[in-house]
mmCIF file of C-alpha atoms in Angstrom:
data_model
loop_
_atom_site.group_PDB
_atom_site.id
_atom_site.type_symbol
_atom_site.label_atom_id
_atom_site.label_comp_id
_atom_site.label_asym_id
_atom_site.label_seq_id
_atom_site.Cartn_x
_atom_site.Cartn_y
_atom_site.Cartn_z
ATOM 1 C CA UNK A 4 8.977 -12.070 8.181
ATOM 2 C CA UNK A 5 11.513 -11.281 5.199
ATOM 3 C CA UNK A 6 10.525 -8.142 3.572
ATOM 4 C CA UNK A 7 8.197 -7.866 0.145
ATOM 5 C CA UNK A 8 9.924 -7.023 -2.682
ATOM 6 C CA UNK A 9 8.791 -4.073 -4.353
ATOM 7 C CA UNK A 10 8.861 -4.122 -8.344
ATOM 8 C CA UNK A 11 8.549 -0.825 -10.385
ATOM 9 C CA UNK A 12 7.956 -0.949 -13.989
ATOM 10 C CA UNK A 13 9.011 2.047 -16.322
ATOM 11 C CA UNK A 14 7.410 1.580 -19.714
ATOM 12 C CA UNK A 15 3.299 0.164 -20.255
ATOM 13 C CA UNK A 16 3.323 -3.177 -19.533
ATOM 14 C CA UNK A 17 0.692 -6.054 -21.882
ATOM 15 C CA UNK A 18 -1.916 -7.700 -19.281
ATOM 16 C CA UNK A 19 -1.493 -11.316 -20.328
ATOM 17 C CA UNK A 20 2.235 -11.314 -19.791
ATOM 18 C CA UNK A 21 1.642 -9.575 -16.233
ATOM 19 C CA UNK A 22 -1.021 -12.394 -15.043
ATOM 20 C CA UNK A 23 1.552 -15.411 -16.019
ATOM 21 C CA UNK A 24 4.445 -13.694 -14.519
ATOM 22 C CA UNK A 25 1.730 -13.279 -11.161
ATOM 23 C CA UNK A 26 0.672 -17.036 -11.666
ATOM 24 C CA UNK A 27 4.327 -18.267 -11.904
ATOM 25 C CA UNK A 28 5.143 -16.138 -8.695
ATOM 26 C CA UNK A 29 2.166 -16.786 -6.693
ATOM 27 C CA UNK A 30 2.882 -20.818 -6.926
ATOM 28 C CA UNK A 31 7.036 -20.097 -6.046
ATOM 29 C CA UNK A 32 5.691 -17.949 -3.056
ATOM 30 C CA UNK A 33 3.517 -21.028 -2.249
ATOM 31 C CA UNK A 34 6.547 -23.117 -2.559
ATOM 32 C CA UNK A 35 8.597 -21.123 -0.018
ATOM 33 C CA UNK A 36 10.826 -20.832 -3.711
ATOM 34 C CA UNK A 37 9.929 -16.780 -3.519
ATOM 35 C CA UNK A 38 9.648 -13.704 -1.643
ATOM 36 C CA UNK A 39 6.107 -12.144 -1.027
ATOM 37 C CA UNK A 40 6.022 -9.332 -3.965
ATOM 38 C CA UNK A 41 4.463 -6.111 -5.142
ATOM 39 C CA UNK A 42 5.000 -5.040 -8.152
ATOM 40 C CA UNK A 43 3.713 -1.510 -9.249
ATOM 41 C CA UNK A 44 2.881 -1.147 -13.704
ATOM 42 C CA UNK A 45 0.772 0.695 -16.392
ATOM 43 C CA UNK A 46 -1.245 -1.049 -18.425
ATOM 44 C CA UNK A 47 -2.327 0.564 -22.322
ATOM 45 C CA UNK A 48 -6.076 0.977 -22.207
ATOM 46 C CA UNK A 49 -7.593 -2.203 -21.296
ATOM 47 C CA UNK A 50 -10.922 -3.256 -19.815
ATOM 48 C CA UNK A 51 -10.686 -6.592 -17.399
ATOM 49 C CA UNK A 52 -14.077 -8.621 -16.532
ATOM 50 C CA UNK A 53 -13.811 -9.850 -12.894
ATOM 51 C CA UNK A 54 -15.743 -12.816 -11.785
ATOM 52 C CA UNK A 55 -19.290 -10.782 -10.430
ATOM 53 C CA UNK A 56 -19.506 -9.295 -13.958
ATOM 54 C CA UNK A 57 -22.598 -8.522 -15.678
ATOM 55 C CA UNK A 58 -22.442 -8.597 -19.379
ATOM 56 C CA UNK A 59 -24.562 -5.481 -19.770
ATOM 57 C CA UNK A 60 -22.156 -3.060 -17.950
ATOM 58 C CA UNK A 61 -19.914 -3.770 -21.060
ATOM 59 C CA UNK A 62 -21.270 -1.030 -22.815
ATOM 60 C CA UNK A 63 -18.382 -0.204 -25.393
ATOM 61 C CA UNK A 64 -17.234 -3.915 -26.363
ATOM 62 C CA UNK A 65 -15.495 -2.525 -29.289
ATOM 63 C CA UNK A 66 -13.613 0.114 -27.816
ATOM 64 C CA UNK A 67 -10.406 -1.747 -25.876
ATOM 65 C CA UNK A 68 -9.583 -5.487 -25.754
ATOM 66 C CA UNK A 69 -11.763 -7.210 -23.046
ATOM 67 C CA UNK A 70 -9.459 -9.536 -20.992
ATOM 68 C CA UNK A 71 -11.198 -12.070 -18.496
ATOM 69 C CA UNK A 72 -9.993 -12.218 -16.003
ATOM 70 C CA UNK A 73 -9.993 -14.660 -12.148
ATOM 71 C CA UNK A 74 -10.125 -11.634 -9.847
ATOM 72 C CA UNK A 75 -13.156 -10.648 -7.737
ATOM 73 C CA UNK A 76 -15.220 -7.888 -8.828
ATOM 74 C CA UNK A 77 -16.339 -6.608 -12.350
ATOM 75 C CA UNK A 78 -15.903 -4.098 -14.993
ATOM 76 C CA UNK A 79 -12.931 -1.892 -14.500
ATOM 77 C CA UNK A 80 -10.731 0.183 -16.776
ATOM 78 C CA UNK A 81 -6.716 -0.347 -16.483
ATOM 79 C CA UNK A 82 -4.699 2.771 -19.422
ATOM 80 C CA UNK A 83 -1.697 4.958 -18.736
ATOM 81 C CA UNK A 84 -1.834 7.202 -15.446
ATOM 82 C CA UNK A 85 -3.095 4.908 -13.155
ATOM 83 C CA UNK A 86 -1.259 3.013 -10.731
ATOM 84 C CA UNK A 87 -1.967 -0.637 -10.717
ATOM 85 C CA UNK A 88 -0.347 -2.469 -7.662
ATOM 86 C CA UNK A 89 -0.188 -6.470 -8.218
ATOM 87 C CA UNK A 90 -0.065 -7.982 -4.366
ATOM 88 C CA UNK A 91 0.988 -11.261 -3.762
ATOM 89 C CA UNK A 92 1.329 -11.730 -0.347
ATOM 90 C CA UNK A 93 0.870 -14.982 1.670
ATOM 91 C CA UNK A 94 -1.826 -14.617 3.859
ATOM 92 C CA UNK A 95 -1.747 -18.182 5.649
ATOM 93 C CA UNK A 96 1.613 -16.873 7.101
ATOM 94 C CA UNK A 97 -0.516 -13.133 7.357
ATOM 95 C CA UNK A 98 -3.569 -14.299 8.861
ATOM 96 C CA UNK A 99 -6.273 -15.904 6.983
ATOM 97 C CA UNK A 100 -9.033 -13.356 6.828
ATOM 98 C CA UNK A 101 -9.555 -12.492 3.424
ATOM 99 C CA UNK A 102 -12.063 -9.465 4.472
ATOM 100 C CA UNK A 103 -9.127 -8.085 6.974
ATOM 101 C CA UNK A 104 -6.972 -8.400 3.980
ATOM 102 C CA UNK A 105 -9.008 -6.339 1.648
ATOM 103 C CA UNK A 106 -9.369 -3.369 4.430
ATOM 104 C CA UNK A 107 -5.839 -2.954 4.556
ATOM 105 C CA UNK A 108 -5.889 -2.609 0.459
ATOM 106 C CA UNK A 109 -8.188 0.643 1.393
ATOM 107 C CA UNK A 110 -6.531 1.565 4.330
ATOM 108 C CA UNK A 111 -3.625 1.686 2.017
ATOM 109 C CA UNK A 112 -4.968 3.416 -0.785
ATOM 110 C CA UNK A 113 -6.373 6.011 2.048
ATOM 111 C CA UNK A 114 -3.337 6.616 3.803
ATOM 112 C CA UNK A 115 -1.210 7.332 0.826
ATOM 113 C CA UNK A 116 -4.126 9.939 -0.639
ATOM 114 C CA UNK A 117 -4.357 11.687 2.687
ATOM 115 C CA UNK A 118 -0.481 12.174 2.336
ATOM 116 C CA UNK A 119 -1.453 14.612 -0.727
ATOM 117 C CA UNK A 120 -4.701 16.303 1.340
ATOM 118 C CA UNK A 121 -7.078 13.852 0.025
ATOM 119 C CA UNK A 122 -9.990 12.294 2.458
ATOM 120 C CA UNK A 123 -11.022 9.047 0.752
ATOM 121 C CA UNK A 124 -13.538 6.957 2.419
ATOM 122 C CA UNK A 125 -14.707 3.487 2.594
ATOM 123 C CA UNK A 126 -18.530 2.997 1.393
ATOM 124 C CA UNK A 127 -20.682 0.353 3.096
ATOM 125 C CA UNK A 128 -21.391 -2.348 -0.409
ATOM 126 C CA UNK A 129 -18.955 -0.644 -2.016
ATOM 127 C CA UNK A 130 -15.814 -2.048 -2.347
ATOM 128 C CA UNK A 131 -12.599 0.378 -2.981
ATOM 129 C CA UNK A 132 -12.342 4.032 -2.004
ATOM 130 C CA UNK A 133 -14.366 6.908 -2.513
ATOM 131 C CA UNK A 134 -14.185 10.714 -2.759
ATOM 132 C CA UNK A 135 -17.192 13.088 -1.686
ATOM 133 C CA UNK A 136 -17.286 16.005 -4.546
ATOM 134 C CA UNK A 137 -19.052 18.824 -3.556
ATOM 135 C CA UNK A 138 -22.802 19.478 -4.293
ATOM 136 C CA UNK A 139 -22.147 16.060 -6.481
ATOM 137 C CA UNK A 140 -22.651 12.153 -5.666
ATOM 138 C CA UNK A 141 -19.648 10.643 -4.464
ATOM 139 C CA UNK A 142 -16.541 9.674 -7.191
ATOM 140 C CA UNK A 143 -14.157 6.650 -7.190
ATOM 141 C CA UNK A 144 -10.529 6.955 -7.054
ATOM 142 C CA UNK A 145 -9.220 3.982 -5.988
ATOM 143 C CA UNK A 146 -10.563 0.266 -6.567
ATOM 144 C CA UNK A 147 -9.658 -3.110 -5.355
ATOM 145 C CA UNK A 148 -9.971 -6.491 -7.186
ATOM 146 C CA UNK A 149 -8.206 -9.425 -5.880
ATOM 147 C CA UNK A 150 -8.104 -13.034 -6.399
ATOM 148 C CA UNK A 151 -6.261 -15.933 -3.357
ATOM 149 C CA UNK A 152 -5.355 -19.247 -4.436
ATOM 150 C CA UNK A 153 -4.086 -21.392 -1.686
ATOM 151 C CA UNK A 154 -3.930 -18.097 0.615
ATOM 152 C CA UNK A 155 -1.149 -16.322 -1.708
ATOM 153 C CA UNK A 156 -3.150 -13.419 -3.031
ATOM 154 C CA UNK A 157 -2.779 -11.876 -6.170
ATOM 155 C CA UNK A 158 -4.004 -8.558 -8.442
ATOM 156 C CA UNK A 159 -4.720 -6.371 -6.114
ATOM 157 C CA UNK A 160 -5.446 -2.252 -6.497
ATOM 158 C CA UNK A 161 -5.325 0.596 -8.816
ATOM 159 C CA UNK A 162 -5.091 4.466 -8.129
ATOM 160 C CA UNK A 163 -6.436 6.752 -10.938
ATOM 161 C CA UNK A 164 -3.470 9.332 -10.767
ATOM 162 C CA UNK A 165 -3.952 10.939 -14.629
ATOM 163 C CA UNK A 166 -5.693 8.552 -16.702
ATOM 164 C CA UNK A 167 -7.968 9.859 -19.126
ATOM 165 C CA UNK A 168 -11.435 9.440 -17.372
ATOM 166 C CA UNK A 169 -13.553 9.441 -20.389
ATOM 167 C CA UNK A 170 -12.562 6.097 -21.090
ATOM 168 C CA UNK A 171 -14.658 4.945 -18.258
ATOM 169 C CA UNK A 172 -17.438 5.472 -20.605
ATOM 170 C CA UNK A 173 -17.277 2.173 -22.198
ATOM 171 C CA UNK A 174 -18.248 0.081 -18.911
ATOM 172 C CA UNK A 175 -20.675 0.334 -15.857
ATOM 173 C CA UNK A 176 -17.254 0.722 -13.485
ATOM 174 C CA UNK A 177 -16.959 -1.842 -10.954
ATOM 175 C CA UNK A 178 -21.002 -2.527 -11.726
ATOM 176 C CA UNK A 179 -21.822 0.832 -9.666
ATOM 177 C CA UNK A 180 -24.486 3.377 -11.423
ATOM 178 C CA UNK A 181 -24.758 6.679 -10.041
ATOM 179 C CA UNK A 182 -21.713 7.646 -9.351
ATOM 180 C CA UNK A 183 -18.517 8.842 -11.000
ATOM 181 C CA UNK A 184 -14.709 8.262 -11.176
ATOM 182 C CA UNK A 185 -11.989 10.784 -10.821
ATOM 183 C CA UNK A 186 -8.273 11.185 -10.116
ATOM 184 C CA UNK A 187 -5.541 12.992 -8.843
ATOM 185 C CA UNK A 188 -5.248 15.522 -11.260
ATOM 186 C CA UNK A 189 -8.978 15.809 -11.429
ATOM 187 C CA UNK A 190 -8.558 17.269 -7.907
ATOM 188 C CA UNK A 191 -6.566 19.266 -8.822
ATOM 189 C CA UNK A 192 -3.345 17.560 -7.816
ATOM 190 C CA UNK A 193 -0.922 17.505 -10.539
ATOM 191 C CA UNK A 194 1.755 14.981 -8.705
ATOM 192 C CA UNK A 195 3.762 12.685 -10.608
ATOM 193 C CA UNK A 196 4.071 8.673 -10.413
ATOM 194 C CA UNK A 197 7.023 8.437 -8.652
ATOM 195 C CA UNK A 198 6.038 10.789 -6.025
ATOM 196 C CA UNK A 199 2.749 8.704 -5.779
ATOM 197 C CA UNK A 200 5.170 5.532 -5.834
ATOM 198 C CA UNK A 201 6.831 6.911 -2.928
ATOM 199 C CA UNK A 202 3.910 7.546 -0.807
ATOM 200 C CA UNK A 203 2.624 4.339 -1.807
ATOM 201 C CA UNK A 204 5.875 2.329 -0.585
ATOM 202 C CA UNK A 205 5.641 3.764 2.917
ATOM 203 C CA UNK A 206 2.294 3.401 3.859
ATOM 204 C CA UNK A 207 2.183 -0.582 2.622
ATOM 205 C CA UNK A 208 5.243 -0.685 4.930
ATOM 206 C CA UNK A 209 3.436 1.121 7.993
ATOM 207 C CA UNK A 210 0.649 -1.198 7.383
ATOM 208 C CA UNK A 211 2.059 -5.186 5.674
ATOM 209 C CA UNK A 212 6.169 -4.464 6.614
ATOM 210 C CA UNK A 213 9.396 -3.768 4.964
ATOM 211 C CA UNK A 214 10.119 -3.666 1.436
ATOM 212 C CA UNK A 215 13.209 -4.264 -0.735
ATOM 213 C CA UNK A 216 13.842 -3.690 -4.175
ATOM 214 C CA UNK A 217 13.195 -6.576 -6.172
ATOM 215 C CA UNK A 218 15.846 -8.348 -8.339
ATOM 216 C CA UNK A 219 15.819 -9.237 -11.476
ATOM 217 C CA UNK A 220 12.639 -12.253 -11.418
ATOM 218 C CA UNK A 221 10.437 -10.716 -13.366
ATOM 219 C CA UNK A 222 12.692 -8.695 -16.293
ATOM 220 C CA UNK A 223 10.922 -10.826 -18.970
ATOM 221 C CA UNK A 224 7.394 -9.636 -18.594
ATOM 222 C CA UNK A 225 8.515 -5.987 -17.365
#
């Protein structure tokens, strides 16, 4: 299988402009007219509304723009210091399994955390990946919210490296009560994004295959 190409963008990135550059690619990828893709950005502070989303866990509406949005899941916060990874991979070619898919998306985001000492942990009915705080309820890290359309998936995962947490205020975060967020730096990891980037790059590779840079097909919206 060729290898994904792996996009990296260096300056916050607007959502709409991200989600047509993902539909264009996901139909070319369809098409056999593109390679498979990930493609790594900040957003500025946004909340998105996936498909299982209750109105009530909006509880700030005023205090980001709202964007709808055709990925599974629900509330979730997207702002500077968190990784979002878009993943557009075509699972008919992969294996059709869509739970499979979203495992490895956790696997991922667990391998790459224990490369920085970090033991995140799948929850049973909880989608994404957790971390046990002690004496305290468990805290998200990492979450997952993905969308397939003719078995090319796209969105995909974000990693709270250094965002600022309290903006998780405004929403019920992924519809889950009781328990909190955190981050790298919360944990008292002060790492950068590119060293995050890094660790990211190789474990998708141990786990989906070899990368390449990407080209210049998305320069517009990046």
């Amino acid at each position: 299988m060729p290898p994904v190409e792996w996009k990296i963008s260096d300056k916050l990135v607007d959502y709409p402009p991200v989600v047509a550059a993902m539909e264009h690619r996901v139909a070319a990828i369809r098409a056999g007219e593109a390679a498979e893709l990930v493609w790594l950005v900040e957003h500025p502070p946004i909340y998105t509304r996936g498909t299982s989303a209750d109105e009530g866990e909006l509880i700030e509406p005023d205090r980001f723009p709202v964007y709808e949005t055709g990925r599974g899941g629900r509330y979730t916060y997207h702002g500077p210091g968190q990784r979002v990874a878009y993943v557009m991979l075509d699972l008919k070619r992969r294996g059709p399994d869509l739970r499979a898919f979203v495992r490895d998306l956790e696997r991922w985001m667990i391998d790459t955390l224990a490369d920085f000492g970090v033991r995140a942990e799948r929850r049973d009915g909880r989608v994404g990946v957790w971390v046990a705080r002690d004496g305290r309820s468990d805290a998200k890290i990492g979450a997952i919210g993905v969308r397939v359309r003719h078995w090319v998936s796209y969105h995909g995962i974000s990693l709270n490296v250094e965002p600022d947490l309290g903006h998780y205020a405004g929403i019920v975060p992924c519809g889950v009560r009781g328990h909190g967020v955190t981050s790298l730096v919360d944990l008292g990891l002060p790492l950068t994004m590119a060293e995050v980037d890094a660790a990211l790059r190789t474990r998708f590779e141990a786990i989906f295959g070899p990368t390449a840079d990407a080209g210049a097909a998305l320069a517009k919206a990046s």
